[in-house]
PDB file of C-alpha atoms in Angstrom:
ATOM      1  CA  MET L   1     120.592  27.778 112.958  1.00 49.00           C
ATOM      2  CA  ARG L   2     117.079  29.195 111.662  1.00 52.00           C
ATOM      3  CA  ALA L   3     114.569  26.911 109.849  1.00 57.00           C
ATOM      4  CA  GLN L   4     113.647  28.653 106.505  1.00 63.00           C
ATOM      5  CA  GLY L   5     110.483  30.972 106.986  1.00 70.00           C
ATOM      6  CA  ASN L   6     110.739  31.286 110.042  1.00 77.00           C
ATOM      7  CA  PRO L   7     110.535  34.648 112.102  1.00 84.00           C
ATOM      8  CA  ALA L   8     114.148  35.068 114.425  1.00 81.00           C
ATOM      9  CA  LEU L   9     114.301  35.536 117.953  1.00 83.00           C
ATOM     10  CA  THR L  10     116.607  37.768 119.279  1.00 80.00           C
ATOM     11  CA  TRP L  11     116.742  39.037 123.254  1.00 76.00           C
ATOM     12  CA  HIS L  12     118.687  41.833 124.243  1.00 76.00           C
ATOM     13  CA  GLY L  13     119.761  41.665 120.925  1.00 77.00           C
ATOM     14  CA  ARG L  14     121.272  38.807 120.449  1.00 73.00           C
ATOM     15  CA  ASP L  15     120.214  35.716 118.177  1.00 76.00           C
ATOM     16  CA  VAL L  16     118.960  32.851 120.089  1.00 73.00           C
ATOM     17  CA  THR L  17     119.420  30.145 118.828  1.00 66.00           C
ATOM     18  CA  SER L  18     118.639  26.841 120.958  1.00 60.00           C
ATOM     19  CA  VAL L  19     116.152  26.051 123.996  1.00 58.00           C
ATOM     20  CA  PHE L  20     118.566  25.106 125.940  1.00 50.00           C
ATOM     21  CA  ASP L  21     120.026  28.333 126.031  1.00 54.00           C
ATOM     22  CA  LEU L  22     116.188  29.210 127.585  1.00 57.00           C
ATOM     23  CA  LEU L  23     115.620  26.849 130.392  1.00 60.00           C
ATOM     24  CA  GLY L  24     114.633  28.187 134.081  1.00 56.00           C
ATOM     25  CA  ARG L  25     111.952  29.178 136.181  1.00 57.00           C
ATOM     26  CA  SER L  26     111.477  32.683 136.398  1.00 68.00           C
ATOM     27  CA  GLU L  27     108.828  34.695 134.675  1.00 72.00           C
ATOM     28  CA  ASN L  28     111.730  35.686 132.083  1.00 76.00           C
ATOM     29  CA  ASP L  29     112.429  32.514 131.477  1.00 77.00           C
ATOM     30  CA  LEU L  30     109.396  30.952 130.938  1.00 83.00           C
ATOM     31  CA  THR L  31     108.554  33.661 128.657  1.00 88.00           C
ATOM     32  CA  ALA L  32     111.745  33.642 126.129  1.00 86.00           C
ATOM     33  CA  ALA L  33     110.953  29.559 125.808  1.00 85.00           C
ATOM     34  CA  LEU L  34     107.632  30.869 124.263  1.00 89.00           C
ATOM     35  CA  ALA L  35     109.140  32.695 122.433  1.00 91.00           C
ATOM     36  CA  PHE L  36     111.829  30.299 121.155  1.00 87.00           C
ATOM     37  CA  ALA L  37     108.593  27.922 120.217  1.00 86.00           C
ATOM     38  CA  LEU L  38     107.112  30.806 118.640  1.00 89.00           C
ATOM     39  CA  THR L  39     109.604  31.174 115.982  1.00 88.00           C
ATOM     40  CA  ARG L  40     110.435  26.990 115.686  1.00 85.00           C
ATOM     41  CA  SER L  41     106.758  26.355 114.832  1.00 84.00           C
ATOM     42  CA  PRO L  42     105.044  28.607 112.358  1.00 84.00           C
ATOM     43  CA  ASP L  43     101.771  26.601 113.361  1.00 84.00           C
ATOM     44  CA  PHE L  44     102.471  27.258 117.150  1.00 87.00           C
ATOM     45  CA  LEU L  45     102.665  30.807 115.983  1.00 88.00           C
ATOM     46  CA  HIS L  46      99.834  31.116 114.210  1.00 86.00           C
ATOM     47  CA  ARG L  47      97.086  29.200 116.433  1.00 86.00           C
ATOM     48  CA  LEU L  48      98.429  32.664 118.886  1.00 90.00           C
ATOM     49  CA  MET L  49      98.210  35.054 116.662  1.00 89.00           C
ATOM     50  CA  LYS L  50      94.687  33.609 115.355  1.00 87.00           C
ATOM     51  CA  ARG L  51      94.079  34.102 119.680  1.00 87.00           C
ATOM     52  CA  LEU L  52      95.151  37.514 119.762  1.00 90.00           C
ATOM     53  CA  LEU L  53      94.384  39.199 116.450  1.00 87.00           C
ATOM     54  CA  PRO L  54      91.452  37.047 114.691  1.00 82.00           C
ATOM     55  CA  MET L  55      92.127  39.432 111.148  1.00 75.00           C
ATOM     56  CA  ALA L  56      95.180  39.473 111.117  1.00 64.00           C
ATOM     57  CA  GLY L  57      97.720  38.009 108.122  1.00 62.00           C
ATOM     58  CA  ARG L  58      99.966  35.044 108.896  1.00 59.00           C
ATOM     59  CA  ASP L  59     102.909  37.177 108.619  1.00 75.00           C
ATOM     60  CA  VAL L  60     104.710  37.913 111.468  1.00 74.00           C
ATOM     61  CA  ALA L  61     108.394  39.671 110.761  1.00 74.00           C
ATOM     62  CA  ALA L  62     110.108  39.204 114.267  1.00 87.00           C
ATOM     63  CA  VAL L  63     109.373  37.877 117.396  1.00 91.00           C
ATOM     64  CA  ARG L  64     111.153  40.134 120.044  1.00 92.00           C
ATOM     65  CA  LEU L  65     112.167  38.992 124.112  1.00 92.00           C
ATOM     66  CA  GLU L  66     112.428  42.211 126.350  1.00 89.00           C
ATOM     67  CA  THR L  67     112.553  45.253 123.981  1.00 87.00           C
ATOM     68  CA  ARG L  68     113.084  49.007 125.936  1.00 87.00           C
ATOM     69  CA  ASP L  69     112.171  52.216 125.367  1.00 85.00           C
ATOM     70  CA  THR L  70     111.308  55.239 126.931  1.00 81.00           C
ATOM     71  CA  GLY L  71     108.297  53.460 128.354  1.00 78.00           C
ATOM     72  CA  GLY L  72     109.348  50.762 129.445  1.00 88.00           C
ATOM     73  CA  ARG L  73     110.250  46.966 128.655  1.00 90.00           C
ATOM     74  CA  THR L  74     108.072  44.452 127.380  1.00 92.00           C
ATOM     75  CA  ASP L  75     108.473  40.595 128.393  1.00 92.00           C
ATOM     76  CA  LEU L  76     107.625  39.804 124.786  1.00 95.00           C
ATOM     77  CA  GLU L  77     106.798  41.404 121.341  1.00 94.00           C
ATOM     78  CA  ILE L  78     105.192  40.158 118.050  1.00 94.00           C
ATOM     79  CA  ASP L  79     106.228  42.469 114.745  1.00 90.00           C
ATOM     80  CA  CYS L  80     103.187  41.925 112.381  1.00 87.00           C
ATOM     81  CA  GLY L  81     104.437  44.978 110.383  1.00 84.00           C
ATOM     82  CA  SER L  82     101.419  46.876 110.718  1.00 85.00           C
ATOM     83  CA  ASP L  83     100.450  45.373 113.854  1.00 91.00           C
ATOM     84  CA  LEU L  84     102.470  44.602 117.350  1.00 93.00           C
ATOM     85  CA  VAL L  85     101.853  42.282 119.387  1.00 95.00           C
ATOM     86  CA  ILE L  86     103.066  43.235 123.232  1.00 96.00           C
ATOM     87  CA  ILE L  87     102.925  40.157 126.223  1.00 96.00           C
ATOM     88  CA  GLU L  88     103.471  41.075 129.215  1.00 96.00           C
ATOM     89  CA  ALA L  89     103.954  37.763 131.416  1.00 93.00           C
ATOM     90  CA  LYS L  90     103.401  36.714 134.773  1.00 91.00           C
ATOM     91  CA  ARG L  91     104.554  34.071 136.756  1.00 83.00           C
ATOM     92  CA  GLY L  92     101.526  32.145 138.604  1.00 87.00           C
ATOM     93  CA  TRP L  93      97.842  34.527 139.276  1.00 91.00           C
ATOM     94  CA  LEU L  94      99.460  37.648 139.163  1.00 93.00           C
ATOM     95  CA  LEU L  95      98.333  40.494 136.635  1.00 95.00           C
ATOM     96  CA  PRO L  96      99.857  43.083 135.081  1.00 95.00           C
ATOM     97  CA  SER L  97      99.031  46.452 136.124  1.00 94.00           C
ATOM     98  CA  GLU L  98      96.649  48.843 133.968  1.00 95.00           C
ATOM     99  CA  SER L  99      99.221  51.165 134.566  1.00 95.00           C
ATOM    100  CA  GLN L 100     102.229  49.341 132.933  1.00 94.00           C
ATOM    101  CA  LEU L 101     100.020  47.395 130.049  1.00 96.00           C
ATOM    102  CA  GLY L 102      99.160  51.655 129.129  1.00 96.00           C
ATOM    103  CA  ALA L 103     103.282  52.563 129.082  1.00 96.00           C
ATOM    104  CA  TYR L 104     103.248  50.310 125.704  1.00 96.00           C
ATOM    105  CA  ALA L 105      99.972  51.679 124.434  1.00 96.00           C
ATOM    106  CA  PRO L 106     101.590  54.063 122.619  1.00 95.00           C
ATOM    107  CA  ARG L 107     104.190  51.114 121.007  1.00 94.00           C
ATOM    108  CA  VAL L 108     101.247  49.911 119.403  1.00 95.00           C
ATOM    109  CA  HIS L 109      99.149  53.100 118.361  1.00 93.00           C
ATOM    110  CA  LYS L 110     102.292  54.399 116.590  1.00 92.00           C
ATOM    111  CA  ARG L 111     102.580  50.431 114.868  1.00 88.00           C
ATOM    112  CA  GLY L 112      99.152  51.621 113.524  1.00 87.00           C
ATOM    113  CA  GLY L 113      97.192  48.478 115.084  1.00 91.00           C
ATOM    114  CA  GLY L 114      97.784  45.297 117.903  1.00 94.00           C
ATOM    115  CA  VAL L 115      96.880  44.001 120.977  1.00 96.00           C
ATOM    116  CA  LEU L 116      98.632  43.908 124.733  1.00 98.00           C
ATOM    117  CA  VAL L 117      97.972  41.025 126.143  1.00 97.00           C
ATOM    118  CA  SER L 118      98.191  39.728 129.513  1.00 97.00           C
ATOM    119  CA  LEU L 119      99.991  36.379 130.606  1.00 96.00           C
ATOM    120  CA  SER L 120      99.764  34.625 133.436  1.00 94.00           C
ATOM    121  CA  ASP L 121      97.793  31.415 135.593  1.00 92.00           C
ATOM    122  CA  THR L 122      94.368  33.841 136.108  1.00 94.00           C
ATOM    123  CA  SER L 123      91.744  32.403 134.473  1.00 94.00           C
ATOM    124  CA  LEU L 124      89.951  34.236 131.681  1.00 94.00           C
ATOM    125  CA  GLU L 125      86.804  35.077 133.887  1.00 95.00           C
ATOM    126  CA  TRP L 126      89.190  36.957 136.981  1.00 95.00           C
ATOM    127  CA  SER L 127      91.271  38.560 134.246  1.00 95.00           C
ATOM    128  CA  ALA L 128      88.079  40.031 132.711  1.00 95.00           C
ATOM    129  CA  ARG L 129      87.005  41.667 136.062  1.00 96.00           C
ATOM    130  CA  VAL L 130      90.416  43.007 136.693  1.00 96.00           C
ATOM    131  CA  LEU L 131      91.801  44.678 133.757  1.00 97.00           C
ATOM    132  CA  PRO L 132      89.953  46.911 131.047  1.00 97.00           C
ATOM    133  CA  SER L 133      89.651  45.772 127.737  1.00 96.00           C
ATOM    134  CA  THR L 134      90.918  48.479 126.452  1.00 96.00           C
ATOM    135  CA  ILE L 135      93.790  51.246 127.681  1.00 97.00           C
ATOM    136  CA  ASP L 136      93.894  53.843 125.078  1.00 95.00           C
ATOM    137  CA  GLU L 137      91.980  52.527 122.453  1.00 96.00           C
ATOM    138  CA  VAL L 138      94.566  49.736 122.366  1.00 96.00           C
ATOM    139  CA  PRO L 139      92.347  46.148 122.628  1.00 96.00           C
ATOM    140  CA  VAL L 140      93.358  44.496 126.396  1.00 97.00           C
ATOM    141  CA  VAL L 141      93.427  40.460 125.853  1.00 96.00           C
ATOM    142  CA  HIS L 142      94.585  38.492 128.935  1.00 97.00           C
ATOM    143  CA  LEU L 143      96.105  34.652 127.430  1.00 95.00           C
ATOM    144  CA  PRO L 144      96.193  32.381 130.781  1.00 95.00           C
ATOM    145  CA  TRP L 145      98.755  29.702 130.672  1.00 90.00           C
ATOM    146  CA  ASP L 146      96.820  26.634 130.194  1.00 89.00           C
ATOM    147  CA  LEU L 147      95.738  28.171 126.744  1.00 90.00           C
ATOM    148  CA  ILE L 148      99.569  27.934 125.778  1.00 88.00           C
ATOM    149  CA  ARG L 149     100.326  24.147 127.529  1.00 84.00           C
ATOM    150  CA  ASP L 150      96.478  23.281 125.573  1.00 84.00           C
ATOM    151  CA  ASP L 151      98.105  24.009 122.189  1.00 80.00           C
ATOM    152  CA  LEU L 152     101.410  22.536 122.935  1.00 78.00           C
ATOM    153  CA  VAL L 153     100.550  18.972 123.896  1.00 73.00           C
ATOM    154  CA  ARG L 154      97.602  18.394 121.829  1.00 72.00           C
ATOM    155  CA  GLN L 155     100.133  19.235 118.847  1.00 66.00           C
ATOM    156  CA  PRO L 156     103.763  19.402 120.434  1.00 59.00           C
ATOM    157  CA  VAL L 157     106.162  22.306 119.181  1.00 59.00           C
ATOM    158  CA  ARG L 158     109.467  20.204 119.802  1.00 57.00           C
ATOM    159  CA  PRO L 159     109.545  17.945 122.312  1.00 55.00           C
ATOM    160  CA  GLU L 160     112.436  19.518 124.493  1.00 52.00           C
ATOM    161  CA  ILE L 161     110.619  22.752 124.225  1.00 52.00           C
ATOM    162  CA  THR L 162     106.932  21.688 125.083  1.00 51.00           C
ATOM    163  CA  GLU L 163     108.193  19.630 128.194  1.00 52.00           C
ATOM    164  CA  VAL L 164     109.869  22.995 129.639  1.00 50.00           C
ATOM    165  CA  ILE L 165     106.705  25.369 129.112  1.00 54.00           C
ATOM    166  CA  VAL L 166     104.178  22.920 130.222  1.00 51.00           C
ATOM    167  CA  GLN L 167     106.524  21.515 133.115  1.00 50.00           C
ATOM    168  CA  ARG L 168     107.555  24.978 134.285  1.00 49.00           C
ATOM    169  CA  SER L 169     104.602  27.467 133.842  1.00 49.00           C
TER     170      SER L 169
END
């Protein structure tokens, strides 16, 4: 059951209603647990959005996992109406390639604004040396998993969700 006011989470077009369906150790499992936490905690979602789109409002229409179009399949999308956040998650120190992120830039342009996000264990310093700051005029931001873990440890969403993300990422 979804808490009132929280955006719905779908995965491959199906509603996700329990974190226990998202347990696992793969890159996709971690991203799914993150998406579930974002849809269950407005404060956690707001903190993340402030990091990624500081000027955006609080309204999030949807959180989507593994959305496919002709440009490829995104790991996680946060739909804010006129802005679209596309998160490409990697496990470990890997970073997405510029061409992979670039394939998603048209989706952001179509929406009118947003950001392409790299999510991995790579440090901010290293990602700044490797990733471009923009791709086709769309901002590119790197988010280390450490920042996600810090947010969850400081203000846990729910114990079982926090445990999945903190211990497995």
